[in-house]
Tab-separated table of C-alpha atoms and ligand atoms in Angstrom:
chain	number	residue	atom	x	y	z
A	4	MET	CA	-148.679	-13.216	73.795
A	5	LYS	CA	-150.270	-9.586	72.811
A	6	LYS	CA	-153.016	-11.830	71.291
A	7	ASN	CA	-153.798	-13.795	73.957
A	8	ALA	CA	-153.566	-10.426	76.211
A	9	VAL	CA	-156.599	-8.815	73.706
A	10	HIS	CA	-158.534	-12.162	73.652
A	11	LYS	CA	-158.844	-12.234	77.373
A	12	SER	CA	-159.608	-8.511	78.189
A	13	ARG	CA	-162.598	-9.504	75.045
A	14	ARG	CA	-163.429	-12.531	77.265
A	15	ALA	CA	-163.646	-10.238	80.764
A	16	PHE	CA	-165.469	-6.920	78.192
A	17	ILE	CA	-167.954	-9.663	77.265
A	18	LYS	CA	-168.719	-10.978	80.904
A	19	THR	CA	-169.967	-7.268	81.657
A	20	THR	CA	-171.291	-7.002	78.908
A	21	GLY	CA	-173.620	-10.423	79.927
A	22	MET	CA	-173.680	-8.939	83.571
A	23	ALA	CA	-175.125	-5.598	82.125
A	24	THR	CA	-177.227	-7.582	79.982
A	25	ALA	CA	-178.634	-9.900	82.560
A	26	GLY	CA	-180.024	-6.635	84.491
A	27	ILE	CA	-181.924	-5.301	81.765
A	28	MET	CA	-183.277	-8.276	80.211
A	29	LEU	CA	-186.794	-6.660	81.463
A	30	THR	CA	-185.980	-4.259	78.840
A	31	PRO	CA	-185.015	-6.218	76.125
A	32	GLY	CA	-184.777	-2.972	73.153
A	33	ILE	CA	-181.958	-2.080	75.370
A	34	SER	CA	-180.325	-4.934	75.396
A	35	HIS	CA	-180.554	-5.464	71.558
A	36	ALA	CA	-179.000	-2.062	71.273
A	37	MET	CA	-175.810	-2.757	72.998
A	38	HIS	CA	-175.255	-5.789	70.831
A	39	LEU	CA	-174.914	-3.452	67.246
A	40	GLY	CA	-171.697	-2.469	66.137
A	41	ASN	CA	-169.427	-3.810	64.371
A	42	ASP	CA	-167.167	-4.916	66.734
A	43	ASN	CA	-166.351	-8.637	66.620
A	44	ILE	CA	-167.292	-8.971	70.023
A	45	LEU	CA	-170.694	-8.044	69.478
A	46	GLN	CA	-170.152	-10.403	66.386
A	47	PRO	CA	-171.917	-14.448	66.033
A	48	ALA	CA	-169.025	-16.609	66.684
A	49	LEU	CA	-170.997	-17.788	63.714
A	50	LEU	CA	-169.975	-15.374	61.663
A	51	GLY	CA	-166.351	-14.340	63.257
A	52	GLY	CA	-166.774	-12.819	66.033
A	53	ALA	CA	-165.082	-13.706	69.350
A	54	PRO	CA	-168.118	-17.187	71.578
A	55	VAL	CA	-169.170	-15.696	74.453
A	56	ARG	CA	-167.663	-18.306	76.233
A	57	THR	CA	-164.351	-20.455	75.049
A	58	LYS	CA	-164.066	-22.408	79.357
A	59	SER	CA	-165.331	-25.951	78.958
A	60	TRP	CA	-168.435	-27.434	80.576
A	61	PRO	CA	-168.214	-30.322	83.308
A	62	THR	CA	-168.160	-33.614	81.631
A	63	TRP	CA	-170.065	-36.800	82.121
A	64	PRO	CA	-169.793	-38.831	83.926
A	65	GLN	CA	-167.864	-37.926	87.085
A	66	TRP	CA	-165.194	-40.359	88.084
A	67	ASN	CA	-162.867	-39.241	90.840
A	68	SER	CA	-160.157	-42.105	90.589
A	69	GLU	CA	-158.669	-41.475	94.121
A	70	THR	CA	-162.236	-41.600	96.427
A	71	ASP	CA	-163.843	-44.289	93.474
A	72	GLU	CA	-161.900	-46.645	92.255
A	73	LYS	CA	-161.348	-48.954	95.773
A	74	LEU	CA	-164.606	-50.321	95.314
A	75	VAL	CA	-164.313	-51.544	92.209
A	76	VAL	CA	-161.121	-52.613	91.810
A	77	ASP	CA	-161.239	-54.769	95.295
A	78	ASP	CA	-164.556	-56.177	93.791
A	79	LEU	CA	-162.010	-57.340	90.550
A	80	ARG	CA	-159.457	-58.699	92.308
A	81	SER	CA	-161.859	-61.125	94.330
A	82	GLY	CA	-163.481	-62.693	91.256
A	83	ILE	CA	-166.173	-62.524	92.771
A	84	TRP	CA	-168.271	-60.889	88.707
A	85	SER	CA	-171.067	-62.732	88.411
A	86	ARG	CA	-174.089	-61.046	90.637
A	87	ALA	CA	-173.603	-62.167	94.822
A	88	ALA	CA	-173.627	-59.297	97.664
A	89	LEU	CA	-172.750	-56.169	95.869
A	90	VAL	CA	-175.928	-56.177	93.582
A	91	ASP	CA	-178.403	-57.327	96.516
A	92	GLN	CA	-176.708	-54.071	98.067
A	93	PHE	CA	-177.239	-51.697	95.201
A	94	GLU	CA	-180.731	-52.715	95.446
A	95	ALA	CA	-181.477	-53.012	98.579
A	96	GLU	CA	-179.773	-48.944	98.735
A	97	TRP	CA	-182.421	-48.351	95.622
A	98	ALA	CA	-185.559	-49.565	96.471
A	99	LYS	CA	-185.120	-47.879	99.421
A	100	ALA	CA	-183.833	-44.806	97.988
A	101	THR	CA	-187.433	-44.937	95.159
A	102	GLY	CA	-189.219	-45.632	98.502
A	103	THR	CA	-190.787	-48.631	97.151
A	104	LYS	CA	-190.661	-51.838	98.712
A	105	ARG	CA	-188.224	-54.195	96.769
A	106	CYS	CA	-185.840	-53.344	93.097
A	107	LEU	CA	-183.967	-55.900	90.650
A	108	SER	CA	-181.396	-54.931	88.632
A	109	VAL	CA	-181.632	-55.569	84.910
A	110	VAL	CA	-179.329	-54.871	82.097
A	111	ASN	CA	-180.894	-51.692	80.714
A	112	GLY	CA	-183.564	-49.600	80.807
A	113	THR	CA	-185.071	-51.171	77.638
A	114	ASN	CA	-185.173	-54.557	79.089
A	115	ALA	CA	-186.845	-53.110	82.174
A	116	LEU	CA	-189.146	-52.116	80.443
A	117	ILE	CA	-189.733	-55.612	78.474
A	118	ALA	CA	-189.426	-57.454	81.566
A	119	SER	CA	-192.189	-55.515	83.547
A	120	LEU	CA	-194.705	-55.805	80.881
A	121	LEU	CA	-193.732	-59.333	80.269
A	122	GLN	CA	-194.550	-60.361	83.923
A	123	MET	CA	-197.687	-58.340	84.171
A	124	ASN	CA	-198.578	-60.751	81.396
A	125	ILE	CA	-198.688	-57.969	78.370
A	126	GLY	CA	-198.290	-59.749	75.050
A	127	GLY	CA	-199.427	-60.304	71.560
A	128	GLY	CA	-203.444	-58.567	71.398
A	129	ASP	CA	-202.644	-56.387	73.958
A	130	GLU	CA	-202.769	-52.596	73.286
A	131	VAL	CA	-200.051	-50.427	75.353
A	132	ILE	CA	-200.533	-46.771	75.866
A	133	ILE	CA	-197.470	-44.470	76.169
A	134	PRO	CA	-196.158	-41.251	75.043
A	135	VAL	CA	-194.776	-39.804	71.325
A	136	TYR	CA	-192.714	-37.849	72.901
A	137	THR	CA	-190.013	-39.927	74.398
A	138	PHE	CA	-186.926	-41.865	73.641
A	139	ILE	CA	-187.626	-44.782	70.648
A	140	ALA	CA	-186.831	-47.944	73.617
A	141	THR	CA	-189.778	-47.182	75.095
A	142	ALA	CA	-191.883	-48.354	71.726
A	143	ALA	CA	-189.757	-50.803	71.269
A	144	ALA	CA	-189.706	-52.556	74.710
A	145	VAL	CA	-193.911	-52.628	73.709
A	146	LEU	CA	-193.088	-53.957	70.440
A	147	ALA	CA	-190.450	-56.707	71.915
A	148	THR	CA	-193.516	-58.157	73.199
A	149	GLY	CA	-195.812	-58.843	70.424
A	150	ALA	CA	-198.135	-55.872	71.973
A	151	ILE	CA	-198.883	-52.825	70.245
A	152	PRO	CA	-198.074	-49.226	70.658
A	153	VAL	CA	-200.579	-46.598	71.028
A	154	PHE	CA	-199.496	-43.072	71.265
A	155	VAL	CA	-200.549	-40.132	73.012
A	156	ASP	CA	-199.949	-36.114	71.887
A	157	THR	CA	-197.548	-34.540	74.451
A	158	ASP	CA	-198.465	-31.463	76.590
A	159	ILE	CA	-196.903	-28.715	74.818
A	160	ASN	CA	-196.128	-26.370	78.270
A	161	THR	CA	-194.844	-30.050	79.922
A	162	PHE	CA	-193.547	-32.113	77.660
A	163	GLN	CA	-194.964	-35.216	78.836
A	164	ILE	CA	-197.682	-37.083	77.942
A	165	ASP	CA	-201.289	-35.359	77.440
A	166	VAL	CA	-203.230	-37.016	80.079
A	167	ALA	CA	-206.355	-34.673	78.647
A	168	LYS	CA	-206.336	-37.275	75.888
A	169	ILE	CA	-205.375	-40.697	77.256
A	170	GLU	CA	-208.721	-41.886	77.728
A	171	GLN	CA	-209.257	-41.588	74.144
A	172	LYS	CA	-207.108	-43.559	73.160
A	173	ILE	CA	-208.251	-46.940	75.497
A	174	THR	CA	-210.238	-49.849	73.946
A	175	ALA	CA	-211.264	-53.247	75.402
A	176	ARG	CA	-207.449	-53.885	74.290
A	177	THR	CA	-205.842	-51.447	75.665
A	178	LYS	CA	-204.017	-53.490	79.029
A	179	ALA	CA	-201.145	-50.833	80.418
A	180	ILE	CA	-199.917	-47.396	80.364
A	181	ILE	CA	-196.409	-46.083	79.991
A	182	PRO	CA	-196.114	-42.729	81.292
A	183	VAL	CA	-192.726	-41.234	81.031
A	184	HIS	CA	-190.946	-38.510	83.061
A	185	ILE	CA	-189.230	-37.141	80.001
A	186	LEU	CA	-186.507	-35.579	80.605
A	187	GLY	CA	-185.740	-36.111	83.377
A	188	MET	CA	-189.747	-33.875	84.644
A	189	PRO	CA	-192.092	-36.244	86.365
A	190	ALA	CA	-195.318	-37.055	84.219
A	191	ASP	CA	-198.892	-36.428	85.466
A	192	MET	CA	-199.251	-39.293	87.760
A	193	GLU	CA	-201.676	-38.054	89.861
A	194	ASN	CA	-204.308	-38.104	86.510
A	195	ILE	CA	-202.781	-41.289	84.747
A	196	MET	CA	-203.382	-43.260	88.487
A	197	LYS	CA	-207.050	-42.236	88.518
A	198	ILE	CA	-207.460	-43.486	84.887
A	199	ALA	CA	-205.558	-46.407	85.319
A	200	LYS	CA	-208.036	-47.219	88.024
A	201	LYS	CA	-210.876	-46.669	86.092
A	202	TYR	CA	-210.113	-48.792	83.398
A	203	ASN	CA	-207.935	-51.152	85.085
A	204	LEU	CA	-204.517	-50.706	83.217
A	205	LYS	CA	-201.568	-51.518	84.710
A	206	VAL	CA	-199.120	-48.652	84.911
A	207	ILE	CA	-195.530	-48.871	84.649
A	208	GLU	CA	-193.697	-45.926	84.706
A	209	ASP	CA	-190.254	-44.724	82.598
A	210	ALA	CA	-188.597	-43.085	84.767
A	211	CYS	CA	-185.403	-43.663	82.245
A	212	GLN	CA	-184.576	-40.417	82.439
A	213	ALA	CA	-185.746	-38.917	85.726
A	214	HIS	CA	-183.782	-40.430	88.984
A	215	TYR	CA	-184.256	-39.288	92.236
A	216	ALA	CA	-187.376	-36.542	90.548
A	217	GLU	CA	-190.170	-36.147	92.995
A	218	ILE	CA	-193.921	-35.291	93.270
A	219	ASN	CA	-195.447	-33.640	96.077
A	220	HIS	CA	-192.197	-35.416	98.113
A	221	LYS	CA	-192.295	-39.221	96.391
A	222	ARG	CA	-190.173	-40.041	94.076
A	223	VAL	CA	-190.718	-41.594	90.895
A	224	GLY	CA	-190.773	-45.006	90.000
A	225	SER	CA	-192.677	-46.132	93.481
A	226	PHE	CA	-196.696	-44.174	92.153
A	227	GLY	CA	-197.192	-46.853	89.386
A	228	ASP	CA	-197.389	-51.073	89.463
A	229	ALA	CA	-193.719	-50.842	88.338
A	230	GLY	CA	-191.464	-48.556	88.095
A	231	CYS	CA	-187.885	-48.711	85.309
A	232	PHE	CA	-185.015	-47.016	85.527
A	233	SER	CA	-181.702	-46.646	83.159
A	234	PHE	CA	-178.109	-46.199	84.202
A	235	GLN	CA	-176.787	-45.597	80.318
A	236	ASN	CA	-173.791	-44.013	80.297
A	237	SER	CA	-175.624	-40.730	79.707
A	238	LYS	CA	-178.719	-40.966	82.382
A	239	ASN	CA	-178.042	-39.086	85.436
A	240	LEU	CA	-176.955	-41.885	87.181
A	241	ALA	CA	-174.844	-43.547	84.829
A	242	ILE	CA	-172.626	-46.959	85.022
A	243	GLY	CA	-171.844	-47.730	81.489
A	244	GLU	CA	-175.295	-49.301	80.944
A	245	GLY	CA	-177.929	-50.901	83.851
A	246	GLY	CA	-181.080	-50.602	83.845
A	247	ALA	CA	-183.456	-51.488	87.411
A	248	ILE	CA	-187.106	-52.172	88.033
A	249	THR	CA	-189.100	-51.158	91.717
A	250	SER	CA	-192.391	-52.143	92.862
A	251	ASN	CA	-194.164	-52.941	96.295
A	252	ASP	CA	-195.691	-55.828	94.650
A	253	ASP	CA	-193.815	-59.053	95.831
A	254	SER	CA	-195.398	-61.809	93.649
A	255	PHE	CA	-194.765	-59.014	89.905
A	256	MET	CA	-190.834	-58.606	91.783
A	257	ASP	CA	-190.256	-62.518	92.545
A	258	HIS	CA	-191.820	-63.105	88.737
A	259	CYS	CA	-188.997	-60.690	87.286
A	260	TYR	CA	-186.885	-62.075	89.569
A	261	SER	CA	-186.994	-65.341	87.943
A	262	TYR	CA	-187.194	-64.345	83.969
A	263	HIS	CA	-184.033	-61.907	84.640
A	264	ASN	CA	-182.430	-65.084	86.072
A	265	TYR	CA	-183.292	-67.982	83.237
A	266	GLY	CA	-187.026	-68.318	84.501
A	267	ASN	CA	-185.261	-70.335	87.818
A	268	PRO	CA	-187.609	-70.619	91.144
A	269	TYR	CA	-187.210	-67.953	92.874
A	270	GLY	CA	-189.365	-66.695	96.746
A	271	ALA	CA	-192.400	-67.051	96.209
A	272	LEU	CA	-191.807	-69.490	93.030
A	273	VAL	CA	-189.900	-72.363	94.279
A	274	GLY	CA	-192.217	-74.546	94.736
A	275	ASN	CA	-191.205	-77.537	94.189
A	276	VAL	CA	-187.790	-77.560	93.802
A	277	ASN	CA	-187.253	-80.302	91.995
A	278	ALA	CA	-189.492	-79.182	89.023
A	279	GLY	CA	-186.639	-77.293	88.193
A	280	THR	CA	-187.081	-74.129	85.380
A	281	ILE	CA	-190.359	-72.969	85.807
A	282	MET	CA	-190.815	-70.292	83.413
A	283	ALA	CA	-189.946	-69.529	79.803
A	284	GLY	CA	-186.601	-66.604	81.353
A	285	ASN	CA	-184.201	-64.397	79.555
A	286	LYS	CA	-180.604	-63.912	81.348
A	287	LEU	CA	-180.732	-59.900	82.334
A	288	ARG	CA	-178.125	-60.353	85.760
A	289	TRP	CA	-175.773	-57.248	86.385
A	290	THR	CA	-171.944	-58.371	87.164
A	291	GLU	CA	-170.692	-57.098	91.115
A	292	TYR	CA	-168.238	-54.433	89.365
A	293	GLN	CA	-171.296	-53.263	87.349
A	294	ALA	CA	-173.050	-52.534	90.829
A	295	ALA	CA	-169.494	-51.561	92.612
A	296	ILE	CA	-169.765	-48.712	89.915
A	297	GLY	CA	-173.232	-47.921	90.639
A	298	LEU	CA	-172.754	-47.675	94.470
A	299	VAL	CA	-169.994	-45.274	94.199
A	300	GLN	CA	-171.969	-43.335	91.888
A	301	MET	CA	-175.217	-43.292	93.794
A	302	LYS	CA	-173.248	-41.600	96.351
A	303	ARG	CA	-172.827	-38.504	94.299
A	304	LEU	CA	-176.501	-38.398	93.122
A	305	GLU	CA	-178.263	-36.604	95.926
A	306	ALA	CA	-175.719	-33.277	95.628
A	307	GLN	CA	-176.162	-33.597	91.504
A	308	THR	CA	-179.573	-33.315	91.280
A	309	GLU	CA	-179.900	-30.540	93.503
A	310	LYS	CA	-177.049	-28.268	92.309
A	311	ARG	CA	-179.294	-29.179	88.611
A	312	ASN	CA	-182.680	-27.901	90.279
A	313	VAL	CA	-181.481	-24.979	91.851
A	314	ASN	CA	-179.449	-24.016	88.083
A	315	ALA	CA	-182.514	-25.199	85.882
A	316	ALA	CA	-184.445	-23.025	87.874
A	317	TYR	CA	-182.160	-19.949	87.758
A	318	LEU	CA	-181.783	-20.869	83.837
A	319	ARG	CA	-185.304	-20.342	83.409
A	320	SER	CA	-185.681	-17.308	85.081
A	321	LYS	CA	-182.678	-15.856	82.777
A	322	ILE	CA	-184.177	-16.641	79.449
A	323	LYS	CA	-188.260	-17.460	80.015
A	324	ASP	CA	-188.719	-13.538	78.577
A	325	ILE	CA	-186.526	-13.362	76.251
A	326	PRO	CA	-188.967	-13.473	73.243
A	327	GLY	CA	-189.319	-16.882	71.206
A	328	ILE	CA	-187.771	-18.922	74.042
A	329	THR	CA	-190.761	-20.664	76.096
A	330	PRO	CA	-188.628	-22.535	78.901
A	331	TYR	CA	-190.924	-26.080	80.279
A	332	THR	CA	-193.102	-25.693	83.328
A	333	LEU	CA	-193.512	-28.213	85.636
A	334	TYR	CA	-197.150	-29.737	86.736
A	335	ASP	CA	-198.006	-28.192	90.005
A	336	ASN	CA	-196.784	-30.633	92.486
A	337	VAL	CA	-193.825	-31.241	90.897
A	338	THR	CA	-191.499	-31.146	93.994
A	339	ARG	CA	-188.526	-31.506	92.424
A	340	ALA	CA	-186.952	-32.365	88.600
A	341	THR	CA	-184.054	-34.323	87.235
A	342	PHE	CA	-183.129	-32.304	84.648
A	343	HIS	CA	-181.980	-35.110	82.874
A	344	LEU	CA	-182.168	-32.541	79.814
A	345	PHE	CA	-182.964	-28.546	80.391
A	346	SER	CA	-185.664	-27.700	77.639
A	347	PHE	CA	-187.087	-24.724	75.971
A	348	ARG	CA	-189.143	-23.966	73.219
A	349	TYR	CA	-188.465	-21.722	70.357
A	350	ASN	CA	-190.221	-19.627	68.255
A	351	LYS	CA	-188.198	-18.796	64.956
A	352	ALA	CA	-191.197	-15.759	64.561
A	353	ALA	CA	-189.040	-13.596	67.235
A	354	PHE	CA	-185.799	-14.670	65.570
A	355	LYS	CA	-186.538	-13.229	62.456
A	356	ASP	CA	-187.264	-16.797	61.105
A	357	LEU	CA	-183.875	-17.833	61.838
A	358	PRO	CA	-184.349	-21.647	61.517
A	359	ARG	CA	-183.565	-23.904	64.224
A	360	SER	CA	-181.309	-25.921	62.826
A	361	GLN	CA	-179.258	-22.634	62.610
A	362	PHE	CA	-180.337	-20.997	66.094
A	363	ILE	CA	-179.116	-24.324	67.325
A	364	LYS	CA	-175.586	-23.840	65.579
A	365	ALA	CA	-174.614	-20.409	66.332
A	366	MET	CA	-175.443	-21.048	69.844
A	367	ASN	CA	-172.832	-24.279	69.980
A	368	ALA	CA	-170.519	-21.689	67.712
A	369	GLU	CA	-171.091	-19.744	71.156
A	370	GLY	CA	-169.762	-22.013	73.272
A	371	VAL	CA	-173.035	-23.311	74.364
A	372	PRO	CA	-173.257	-27.137	73.396
A	373	CYS	CA	-177.470	-27.662	72.443
A	374	MET	CA	-179.178	-30.100	70.345
A	375	GLU	CA	-182.939	-30.597	68.477
A	376	GLY	CA	-183.933	-33.254	70.539
A	377	TYR	CA	-186.238	-36.576	69.297
A	378	ALA	CA	-187.965	-36.705	66.314
A	379	PRO	CA	-191.304	-37.596	66.021
A	380	LEU	CA	-191.633	-41.229	66.935
A	381	ASN	CA	-194.756	-42.240	65.534
A	382	LYS	CA	-193.243	-41.850	62.049
A	383	MET	CA	-190.703	-44.226	61.773
A	384	PRO	CA	-189.547	-46.929	59.672
A	385	TYR	CA	-189.193	-49.360	62.677
A	386	LEU	CA	-193.640	-49.836	62.981
A	387	ALA	CA	-193.993	-51.053	59.896
A	388	ASN	CA	-190.958	-53.355	60.129
A	389	ALA	CA	-192.808	-54.566	63.272
A	390	PHE	CA	-195.768	-55.473	61.627
A	391	GLN	CA	-194.301	-56.775	58.580
A	392	SER	CA	-192.766	-59.963	61.174
A	393	LYS	CA	-193.826	-63.285	60.653
A	394	ASN	CA	-194.959	-63.426	64.268
A	395	TYR	CA	-196.945	-60.054	64.115
A	396	LYS	CA	-198.381	-61.623	60.844
A	397	ARG	CA	-199.979	-64.453	62.943
A	398	MET	CA	-200.812	-62.290	65.844
A	399	TYR	CA	-203.038	-59.589	64.383
A	400	SER	CA	-205.132	-59.507	61.211
A	401	ALA	CA	-204.093	-57.785	58.383
A	402	LYS	CA	-206.550	-55.556	58.666
A	403	GLU	CA	-204.723	-54.377	62.331
A	404	LEU	CA	-201.168	-54.743	60.700
A	405	ASP	CA	-202.740	-51.806	58.250
A	406	ILE	CA	-199.825	-49.216	58.886
A	407	LYS	CA	-201.805	-46.440	57.189
A	408	SER	CA	-204.635	-46.592	59.416
A	409	TYR	CA	-202.351	-47.348	61.630
A	410	GLN	CA	-200.489	-44.280	61.776
A	411	LEU	CA	-203.756	-41.963	61.044
A	412	ARG	CA	-205.204	-43.387	64.480
A	413	ASN	CA	-201.711	-42.395	65.690
A	414	GLU	CA	-200.887	-39.308	64.517
A	415	CYS	CA	-199.743	-36.531	67.193
A	416	PRO	CA	-199.992	-32.901	65.380
A	417	VAL	CA	-198.630	-31.235	68.891
A	418	ASN	CA	-195.683	-33.050	69.042
A	419	ASP	CA	-194.515	-32.902	65.336
A	420	LYS	CA	-194.264	-28.995	65.488
A	421	LEU	CA	-192.613	-29.487	69.460
A	422	CYS	CA	-190.055	-32.236	67.364
A	423	ASN	CA	-189.730	-30.250	63.552
A	424	GLU	CA	-189.401	-26.775	64.277
A	425	GLU	CA	-188.918	-25.759	68.616
A	426	MET	CA	-187.739	-28.429	71.065
A	427	VAL	CA	-184.092	-27.469	72.132
A	428	TRP	CA	-182.197	-29.296	74.555
A	429	ILE	CA	-179.130	-28.766	77.107
A	430	PHE	CA	-176.964	-31.570	78.137
A	431	HIS	CA	-177.822	-31.758	82.541
A	432	ALA	CA	-173.978	-32.176	82.668
A	433	LEU	CA	-174.075	-28.400	81.984
A	434	LEU	CA	-176.267	-27.944	85.149
A	435	LEU	CA	-173.152	-29.313	86.883
A	436	ALA	CA	-171.248	-25.936	86.207
A	437	GLU	CA	-171.605	-23.277	88.885
A	438	LYS	CA	-174.678	-20.672	88.944
A	439	GLU	CA	-172.583	-17.657	87.137
A	440	ASP	CA	-171.793	-20.298	84.372
A	441	MET	CA	-176.136	-20.540	83.522
A	442	ASN	CA	-175.112	-16.713	82.496
A	443	ASP	CA	-173.380	-17.895	79.503
A	444	ILE	CA	-175.915	-19.746	77.879
A	445	SER	CA	-178.450	-16.656	78.640
A	446	ASN	CA	-176.222	-14.405	77.394
A	447	ALA	CA	-175.440	-16.619	74.377
A	448	ILE	CA	-178.949	-16.828	73.263
A	449	GLU	CA	-179.556	-13.263	73.571
A	450	LYS	CA	-177.039	-12.579	71.812
A	451	VAL	CA	-178.062	-14.706	69.125
A	452	HIS	CA	-181.575	-13.129	69.204
A	453	SER	CA	-179.543	-9.610	69.035
A	454	ASN	CA	-178.482	-10.946	65.247
A	455	ALA	CA	-180.781	-13.085	64.143
A	456	GLU	CA	-181.236	-11.415	60.957
A	457	ALA	CA	-177.419	-11.248	60.287
A	458	LEU	CA	-177.370	-15.611	61.081
A	459	LYS	CA	-179.950	-15.471	58.667
A	460	LYS	CA	-178.793	-13.354	55.769
A	461	ALA	CA	-175.491	-15.766	56.290
A	462	MET	CA	-177.139	-19.230	55.672
A	463	LYS	CA	-178.125	-17.793	51.642
B	530	LIG	C1	-183.086	-44.229	77.852
B	530	LIG	C2	-184.049	-44.357	78.289
B	530	LIG	C3	-184.126	-46.130	77.989
B	530	LIG	C4	-183.831	-47.326	77.969
B	530	LIG	O1	-182.669	-47.283	78.395
B	530	LIG	P1	-181.420	-48.345	77.970
B	530	LIG	O2	-180.858	-48.245	79.336
B	530	LIG	O3	-180.435	-47.200	77.569
B	530	LIG	O4	-181.918	-49.485	77.344
B	530	LIG	C5	-185.824	-46.211	78.100
B	530	LIG	N1	-187.098	-45.112	78.530
B	530	LIG	C6	-185.893	-43.466	78.082
B	530	LIG	C7	-186.858	-41.893	78.653
B	530	LIG	C8	-184.261	-43.664	78.347
B	530	LIG	O5	-184.429	-42.046	78.324
């Protein structure tokens, strides 16, 4: 009982200290002084002190049994489990929300990308430009078609594809660009579309982390020839698994539909009905109960997105002046990001050379979960594995498949440093807490900063 009371008062003290620290953020010297001394509260949690936060963070996905289960259970009881009215309804609502004419649901985001590439006639012998700072699925999708991914380095401020470095990567074989709105922040679509037009390239937006993100109040997934979304459990609209393709191009979408349904005739592709299956297809269809979960989750997406935006902006403002912390930058025309991950760069030089891995351990110990994020995608064994495959050997010359020269052509030094030393992520569910909870995050960073020396010493 007594222990508990002491603990409580300490937490209350930390809260007060936290607020005071926030108030003197502009004079960091004073805030550091406040953390000096040997009291347990001021000790880093990693070294046995009391953590900044013991309260739990919002969990993901969000689900309310009372209000959310009816549509799902009704469907389960109906026995209509294969694609029917609920899938149609989800597609209509997702197209409307994205601001596109059509939407097709598919099994996941990876296959949304693969289907889009294939139905744009991209495959063996082609090159597809992708950012190096992305999830493995973007590159895997290109390889699944038989095309070769060409990596473009990262813009160090926005963490998006560096548009200034795209043109030098375009060759006679380049067929498409896949801009990724990575971390839920929009890529520079205005300039990417200009380049695509100049070189007659297709554009497939990988919007798998960017549901409802906007450029000039227009939603991502509506700028390119196609947009691809993921509804995997961690994503901002979570269904467990699921994906979608959005587009204004009827012919392309009819092809995608046919492909996702064994290659059977659909829309303008019906033609001679008696001819049977018209293309080499696949099976990527949704179930009805997936759509039911999606429709329910869509109801909270707008409010969640808004909350993340407000909290991200507040948290950004609170940490931007901490020495060694450089938060994300949005392009000027971004009217809304979705912050699948809240991101900042960590410069260990301002933290007494405390390595990022130790900074993250210390933050986690303070009750603020954060992560290092992606490793460089242009340096992993999957590329050599694809190049050594039977199909690639039939499609390309030995010279084209020389992995050493491929990797030299695809070096991305800015991204290497970002991935290996600097990037720190905070998962989007934390941004669904209240505004005052964001103070715990900034206070934890401040506390680690103030104690960097001790944390470094403790490593030896
Ligand atoms: C999640 C993700 C994908 C793949 O989506 P899945 O539904 O997991 O297949 C593709 N690209 C990016 C950027 C992603 O984050």
